[in-house]
Amino acid sequence: MHAVSLDAADGIAADVRSHSDSLLKSQPFPTCYLLSAMDCSSDESSELSETDIDDYAAKSYMDLKSGKLVARLGSDRFRCPFCPGKKKQDYRYDELLQHATGVGASNRAAKVKANHQGLAKLLKEDHTDAAATLPPRQAIALSNPPKPVKDKEVFVWPWMGILTNVPAEQTKDGGATLMKQLADFKPSQYAAVGGSNGYTGYGIILFTRDWNGFKNALAFHNHFNSQHLGKLDWMETKQDGKLIFGWLAKEEDYRSDDPVGRFLSENGELMTVSDLEHEMSRKTDNLIASLGQQITAKSKYLQELECKCDQMNLALQRVMEESDLLHKHYNEVMQNMQSTSREHTQRVLQETDKLRKQLAEKESQIQKKSRQLNEFVAQTDMERRKLEDERKKNADQNNSLNMARIEQEKADELVLRLLEEHKKEKEDALNKILQLEKQLDEKQKLELAIEQLKGKLEVVKHMEGDGFVVKKRTEELTKELNERIEEMEDLDALNQALVIKERKTNDEIQDARKELITGLTELLGPRSNIGIKRMGELDEMPFVLACKERYGEDAEIKAAELCSLWQEHVKDPNWHPFKMLITGSTAQQVIDDNDEKLAGLKEQFGIEVYNAVTTTLMEINEYNANGSYVVSGLWNQKEHVKDPNWHLFKMLITGSAAQQVIDDNDDKLVVKELLGIVSELWNNKENRKASITEAIQNILKQWKAQKHRRRR
C-alpha cells in the first residue's frame, strides 16, 4: 500500500469529486488507487519515461510562465489547464496548489505528473502573492504541510478531533462559538463529553467522512501542533486550564479508559488509511459491476425493441404490398365487368332503337293513310258512312299505337332500372364471392330476356292488324317467355341441389378420410407404401447433418435445440413468410425468399435446412393455416409425396393394395365406385343404407381381424 500525504489525498479527492458528487455522498472515501490503476493508465497514457519527468515539468513550467497556458484568472482565482474535462474549474490558490502537488506525487501517468509538477512550481515561485489573501490559520496550515501518513497508522473513523479545556459557556447551542472559531477546518458537528460528575471539559470535533474531511482533520491537527497546543503540549502543561488544546483522535485515545475513550468507541471505529482505501475500492468495484450489468440489460432490451420494431415494419410492408396487389386485381376485374356490362347495355339500347324506328314507320304509314282518307270526297251517304267508319277505325288504331308506344317506353324504363339493379348486384356479388359470377350473369340475362319478352308481348297486344298473325306472335312470345322463366327456375334449383349435394358428399368423404387415417394408424406397417405423416412437423435429419459440420461432437444436441426453435417459429401465427403470386386470373401463396428469418437460416445452415423449413411451412399453410399446429395426413412413402387418399380408397374398393384397376388421376371414377359400394351396403341394425364412414369402419374392422388371424 502506498503512503498517503495530505496533498496526495487532496488531489485524489478533487479528481473523484469532479467525477461524481453524488458518489462522494454515498461513498465517503474515493477509490484513488483503483482510479489511478484503471483510468489513468489507460486514458492518460504517455510516452514519457520516469527519467524525463523533470525535463517535461520544466517545459510545462515555461509554457505556463510565458502565457501559452493560462492558470491564473484573477487576483485569487485559478484554474488547472491540464484538467479541462474536470467539473471544477475555479480554484483558490491553496486549492490549486494542493491539487497540483497531490497529482504530481500520485501514481498517474508520467506526462500528467510532469504537467502538474510544473504547475506547482509556477504557483510556489511566481504567484506567492496570492497566498497573502488566505485566512491566517489556513496560511499557517499551508506553510506547515502535514507529513506523510504511514499506512499502519491507526485513526478513529469517522475523523474526529479532540479539544480540552473548553469552557462550558462555549459548548452551548451545540458549540456554535467553537464551530465558528474553527470554521476554516470545516467541522461538521461538535459534541461535549460528559462524565459521571457532569461536564469534563473535553469536546469532540467531527469532520466529514470523505477525503476532504481527512484533509481538514489533518489541518486541524497541524494547526494546534504549530501553535504548541497539541497533545504532547497538553500532556506537559495540562494543569494550565486557560488554553484550549487539540489533536486528531487516534488509537491511543480510542482505547483510553476515560469519558473521551468511551465516546470514541461508541461513535467510531479504528481504521488505517489502507483499510479505507481497500474498502472503498471494493465498493467502487461493486458499483461499477452493478452499473455495467444495468447497462448491458438496458442495451439488450433496446436491441429487442429495435428488432420488434423492424419486424413490425417488415410485416406492415408485406401487408401493404399484398393490399396493393389485391386492389390492382380488383380494379382489373371491375374494369372487365364494366366493359362487359357496357357492351350488353349497348346491345339492349340498339334493339330498343330498332323497335322504336319500326313503330315510327308504322305510325307514319297510318298518318299518311289518314290524310288520304281526309282528302277523299264522299259521293254518297253510304260512302260518307264508310268514311266515318274508316276514320273511327284509324282513330282506334292511333290510340292502340299510342298505348303500344307508352307500353314500350315503360318497358324501356323497366329495362334500364333492371340494368342498374343488375349492375349493383354484380358489384355486390363480386365483393362477396367471385366464384358465382357466371351463374349471376346467366340469371341476369334470363331476367332481361324475360322483361324484353314481356315488353314485346305488351306491344303485340296493343297492335292491331291481321288477327291470326297477332295471335300467333303473342302465343310464340308467351311460350318463349314461359320457357325462359322455367329455365331460370330449373337453373336455380339445380345450383342449389348441386351445392347441397357437394357439401354433403364432401363432409362424408372428409369424415371417411379421418376415420380411415385413425384406423390405418394401427394397421399400416413400416414396409407399407402408404403411411401416416405428421404434416407441419420438421424433419430433424437436415439439422443434424448441418450441425455436424459446425459443432462436431455436440451436433445432435445443437440440432435438437435448433430444430425445436424453428418448430416454434413455424407454429407462430404472427410469422407469415408468404407472398401472393398472381398467374393469369388465379392467385396463390408462395414462400417469400426475401424473408429476413429464412434468408438468415439459408445463409447460416445451408439449402437443405432451408428446404426442410419451407416444406413444413407449405404443409402448415395447406393443411392447417388457421391453427398452425401439426396434423396427421396420408403419405406415399414410396414416392415421397402426399397421397391423394384415393389410393387407400381404391384398396378398400378392390380389396387388395396390389391390384391397380383404377387410374390415380381418375378421381370421379373413385368417387363413383365408392358411392356404388355404399349403395350396396345396408345397416342391418338400424335398417337403412350405410354411409361411407360406416362402410370404411366395417372394412377396417374386417381387415384388422384378418391381419390378427395372419399373425396367429
JSON list of N, CA and C in Angstrom, two decimals, residues 489-515:
[
{"chain": "A", "resi": 489, "resn": "GLU", "atom": "N", "xyz": [-85.74, -20.97, -63.35]},
{"chain": "A", "resi": 489, "resn": "GLU", "atom": "CA", "xyz": [-86.09, -21.69, -62.12]},
{"chain": "A", "resi": 489, "resn": "GLU", "atom": "C", "xyz": [-85.35, -23.02, -62.03]},
{"chain": "A", "resi": 490, "resn": "ASP", "atom": "N", "xyz": [-85.26, -23.72, -63.17]},
{"chain": "A", "resi": 490, "resn": "ASP", "atom": "CA", "xyz": [-84.53, -25.00, -63.16]},
{"chain": "A", "resi": 490, "resn": "ASP", "atom": "C", "xyz": [-83.05, -24.79, -62.84]},
{"chain": "A", "resi": 491, "resn": "LEU", "atom": "N", "xyz": [-82.49, -23.69, -63.38]},
{"chain": "A", "resi": 491, "resn": "LEU", "atom": "CA", "xyz": [-81.07, -23.41, -63.11]},
{"chain": "A", "resi": 491, "resn": "LEU", "atom": "C", "xyz": [-80.84, -23.12, -61.63]},
{"chain": "A", "resi": 492, "resn": "ASP", "atom": "N", "xyz": [-81.73, -22.32, -61.02]},
{"chain": "A", "resi": 492, "resn": "ASP", "atom": "CA", "xyz": [-81.59, -22.04, -59.57]},
{"chain": "A", "resi": 492, "resn": "ASP", "atom": "C", "xyz": [-81.73, -23.32, -58.76]},
{"chain": "A", "resi": 493, "resn": "ALA", "atom": "N", "xyz": [-82.73, -24.14, -59.10]},
{"chain": "A", "resi": 493, "resn": "ALA", "atom": "CA", "xyz": [-82.93, -25.38, -58.34]},
{"chain": "A", "resi": 493, "resn": "ALA", "atom": "C", "xyz": [-81.74, -26.32, -58.50]},
{"chain": "A", "resi": 494, "resn": "LEU", "atom": "N", "xyz": [-81.22, -26.39, -59.74]},
{"chain": "A", "resi": 494, "resn": "LEU", "atom": "CA", "xyz": [-80.07, -27.27, -59.99]},
{"chain": "A", "resi": 494, "resn": "LEU", "atom": "C", "xyz": [-78.85, -26.80, -59.22]},
{"chain": "A", "resi": 495, "resn": "ASN", "atom": "N", "xyz": [-78.60, -25.49, -59.23]},
{"chain": "A", "resi": 495, "resn": "ASN", "atom": "CA", "xyz": [-77.43, -24.97, -58.50]},
{"chain": "A", "resi": 495, "resn": "ASN", "atom": "C", "xyz": [-77.56, -25.25, -57.00]},
{"chain": "A", "resi": 496, "resn": "GLN", "atom": "N", "xyz": [-78.75, -25.02, -56.47]},
{"chain": "A", "resi": 496, "resn": "GLN", "atom": "CA", "xyz": [-78.94, -25.25, -55.03]},
{"chain": "A", "resi": 496, "resn": "GLN", "atom": "C", "xyz": [-78.76, -26.72, -54.69]},
{"chain": "A", "resi": 497, "resn": "ALA", "atom": "N", "xyz": [-79.31, -27.59, -55.54]},
{"chain": "A", "resi": 497, "resn": "ALA", "atom": "CA", "xyz": [-79.17, -29.03, -55.28]},
{"chain": "A", "resi": 497, "resn": "ALA", "atom": "C", "xyz": [-77.72, -29.47, -55.38]},
{"chain": "A", "resi": 498, "resn": "LEU", "atom": "N", "xyz": [-77.01, -28.93, -56.38]},
{"chain": "A", "resi": 498, "resn": "LEU", "atom": "CA", "xyz": [-75.59, -29.30, -56.53]},
{"chain": "A", "resi": 498, "resn": "LEU", "atom": "C", "xyz": [-74.76, -28.82, -55.34]},
{"chain": "A", "resi": 499, "resn": "VAL", "atom": "N", "xyz": [-75.03, -27.61, -54.85]},
{"chain": "A", "resi": 499, "resn": "VAL", "atom": "CA", "xyz": [-74.28, -27.10, -53.69]},
{"chain": "A", "resi": 499, "resn": "VAL", "atom": "C", "xyz": [-74.52, -27.97, -52.47]},
{"chain": "A", "resi": 500, "resn": "ILE", "atom": "N", "xyz": [-75.80, -28.29, -52.22]},
{"chain": "A", "resi": 500, "resn": "ILE", "atom": "CA", "xyz": [-76.12, -29.13, -51.05]},
{"chain": "A", "resi": 500, "resn": "ILE", "atom": "C", "xyz": [-75.49, -30.50, -51.19]},
{"chain": "A", "resi": 501, "resn": "LYS", "atom": "N", "xyz": [-75.60, -31.07, -52.40]},
{"chain": "A", "resi": 501, "resn": "LYS", "atom": "CA", "xyz": [-75.05, -32.41, -52.61]},
{"chain": "A", "resi": 501, "resn": "LYS", "atom": "C", "xyz": [-73.54, -32.41, -52.49]},
{"chain": "A", "resi": 502, "resn": "GLU", "atom": "N", "xyz": [-72.91, -31.35, -53.04]},
{"chain": "A", "resi": 502, "resn": "GLU", "atom": "CA", "xyz": [-71.43, -31.28, -52.96]},
{"chain": "A", "resi": 502, "resn": "GLU", "atom": "C", "xyz": [-70.98, -31.16, -51.51]},
{"chain": "A", "resi": 503, "resn": "ARG", "atom": "N", "xyz": [-71.66, -30.31, -50.73]},
{"chain": "A", "resi": 503, "resn": "ARG", "atom": "CA", "xyz": [-71.28, -30.17, -49.31]},
{"chain": "A", "resi": 503, "resn": "ARG", "atom": "C", "xyz": [-71.47, -31.48, -48.56]},
{"chain": "A", "resi": 504, "resn": "LYS", "atom": "N", "xyz": [-72.60, -32.12, -48.81]},
{"chain": "A", "resi": 504, "resn": "LYS", "atom": "CA", "xyz": [-72.87, -33.37, -48.11]},
{"chain": "A", "resi": 504, "resn": "LYS", "atom": "C", "xyz": [-71.85, -34.44, -48.48]},
{"chain": "A", "resi": 505, "resn": "THR", "atom": "N", "xyz": [-71.57, -34.54, -49.80]},
{"chain": "A", "resi": 505, "resn": "THR", "atom": "CA", "xyz": [-70.59, -35.54, -50.24]},
{"chain": "A", "resi": 505, "resn": "THR", "atom": "C", "xyz": [-69.20, -35.23, -49.69]},
{"chain": "A", "resi": 506, "resn": "ASN", "atom": "N", "xyz": [-68.84, -33.95, -49.71]},
{"chain": "A", "resi": 506, "resn": "ASN", "atom": "CA", "xyz": [-67.51, -33.57, -49.19]},
{"chain": "A", "resi": 506, "resn": "ASN", "atom": "C", "xyz": [-67.40, -33.86, -47.70]},
{"chain": "A", "resi": 507, "resn": "ASP", "atom": "N", "xyz": [-68.48, -33.57, -46.94]},
{"chain": "A", "resi": 507, "resn": "ASP", "atom": "CA", "xyz": [-68.46, -33.87, -45.50]},
{"chain": "A", "resi": 507, "resn": "ASP", "atom": "C", "xyz": [-68.31, -35.36, -45.26]},
{"chain": "A", "resi": 508, "resn": "GLU", "atom": "N", "xyz": [-69.05, -36.17, -46.05]},
{"chain": "A", "resi": 508, "resn": "GLU", "atom": "CA", "xyz": [-68.94, -37.62, -45.86]},
{"chain": "A", "resi": 508, "resn": "GLU", "atom": "C", "xyz": [-67.54, -38.12, -46.20]},
{"chain": "A", "resi": 509, "resn": "ILE", "atom": "N", "xyz": [-66.97, -37.58, -47.28]},
{"chain": "A", "resi": 509, "resn": "ILE", "atom": "CA", "xyz": [-65.62, -38.04, -47.67]},
{"chain": "A", "resi": 509, "resn": "ILE", "atom": "C", "xyz": [-64.59, -37.60, -46.63]},
{"chain": "A", "resi": 510, "resn": "GLN", "atom": "N", "xyz": [-64.74, -36.37, -46.09]},
{"chain": "A", "resi": 510, "resn": "GLN", "atom": "CA", "xyz": [-63.78, -35.92, -45.07]},
{"chain": "A", "resi": 510, "resn": "GLN", "atom": "C", "xyz": [-63.91, -36.75, -43.79]},
{"chain": "A", "resi": 511, "resn": "ASP", "atom": "N", "xyz": [-65.17, -37.06, -43.39]},
{"chain": "A", "resi": 511, "resn": "ASP", "atom": "CA", "xyz": [-65.34, -37.93, -42.22]},
{"chain": "A", "resi": 511, "resn": "ASP", "atom": "C", "xyz": [-64.74, -39.31, -42.48]},
{"chain": "A", "resi": 512, "resn": "ALA", "atom": "N", "xyz": [-64.97, -39.81, -43.71]},
{"chain": "A", "resi": 512, "resn": "ALA", "atom": "CA", "xyz": [-64.40, -41.12, -44.04]},
{"chain": "A", "resi": 512, "resn": "ALA", "atom": "C", "xyz": [-62.88, -41.08, -44.04]},
{"chain": "A", "resi": 513, "resn": "ARG", "atom": "N", "xyz": [-62.31, -39.95, -44.52]},
{"chain": "A", "resi": 513, "resn": "ARG", "atom": "CA", "xyz": [-60.84, -39.82, -44.51]},
{"chain": "A", "resi": 513, "resn": "ARG", "atom": "C", "xyz": [-60.29, -39.82, -43.09]},
{"chain": "A", "resi": 514, "resn": "LYS", "atom": "N", "xyz": [-60.94, -39.06, -42.19]},
{"chain": "A", "resi": 514, "resn": "LYS", "atom": "CA", "xyz": [-60.47, -39.04, -40.79]},
{"chain": "A", "resi": 514, "resn": "LYS", "atom": "C", "xyz": [-60.56, -40.44, -40.18]},
{"chain": "A", "resi": 515, "resn": "GLU", "atom": "N", "xyz": [-61.68, -41.11, -40.44]},
{"chain": "A", "resi": 515, "resn": "GLU", "atom": "CA", "xyz": [-61.85, -42.46, -39.89]},
{"chain": "A", "resi": 515, "resn": "GLU", "atom": "C", "xyz": [-60.80, -43.40, -40.48]}
]
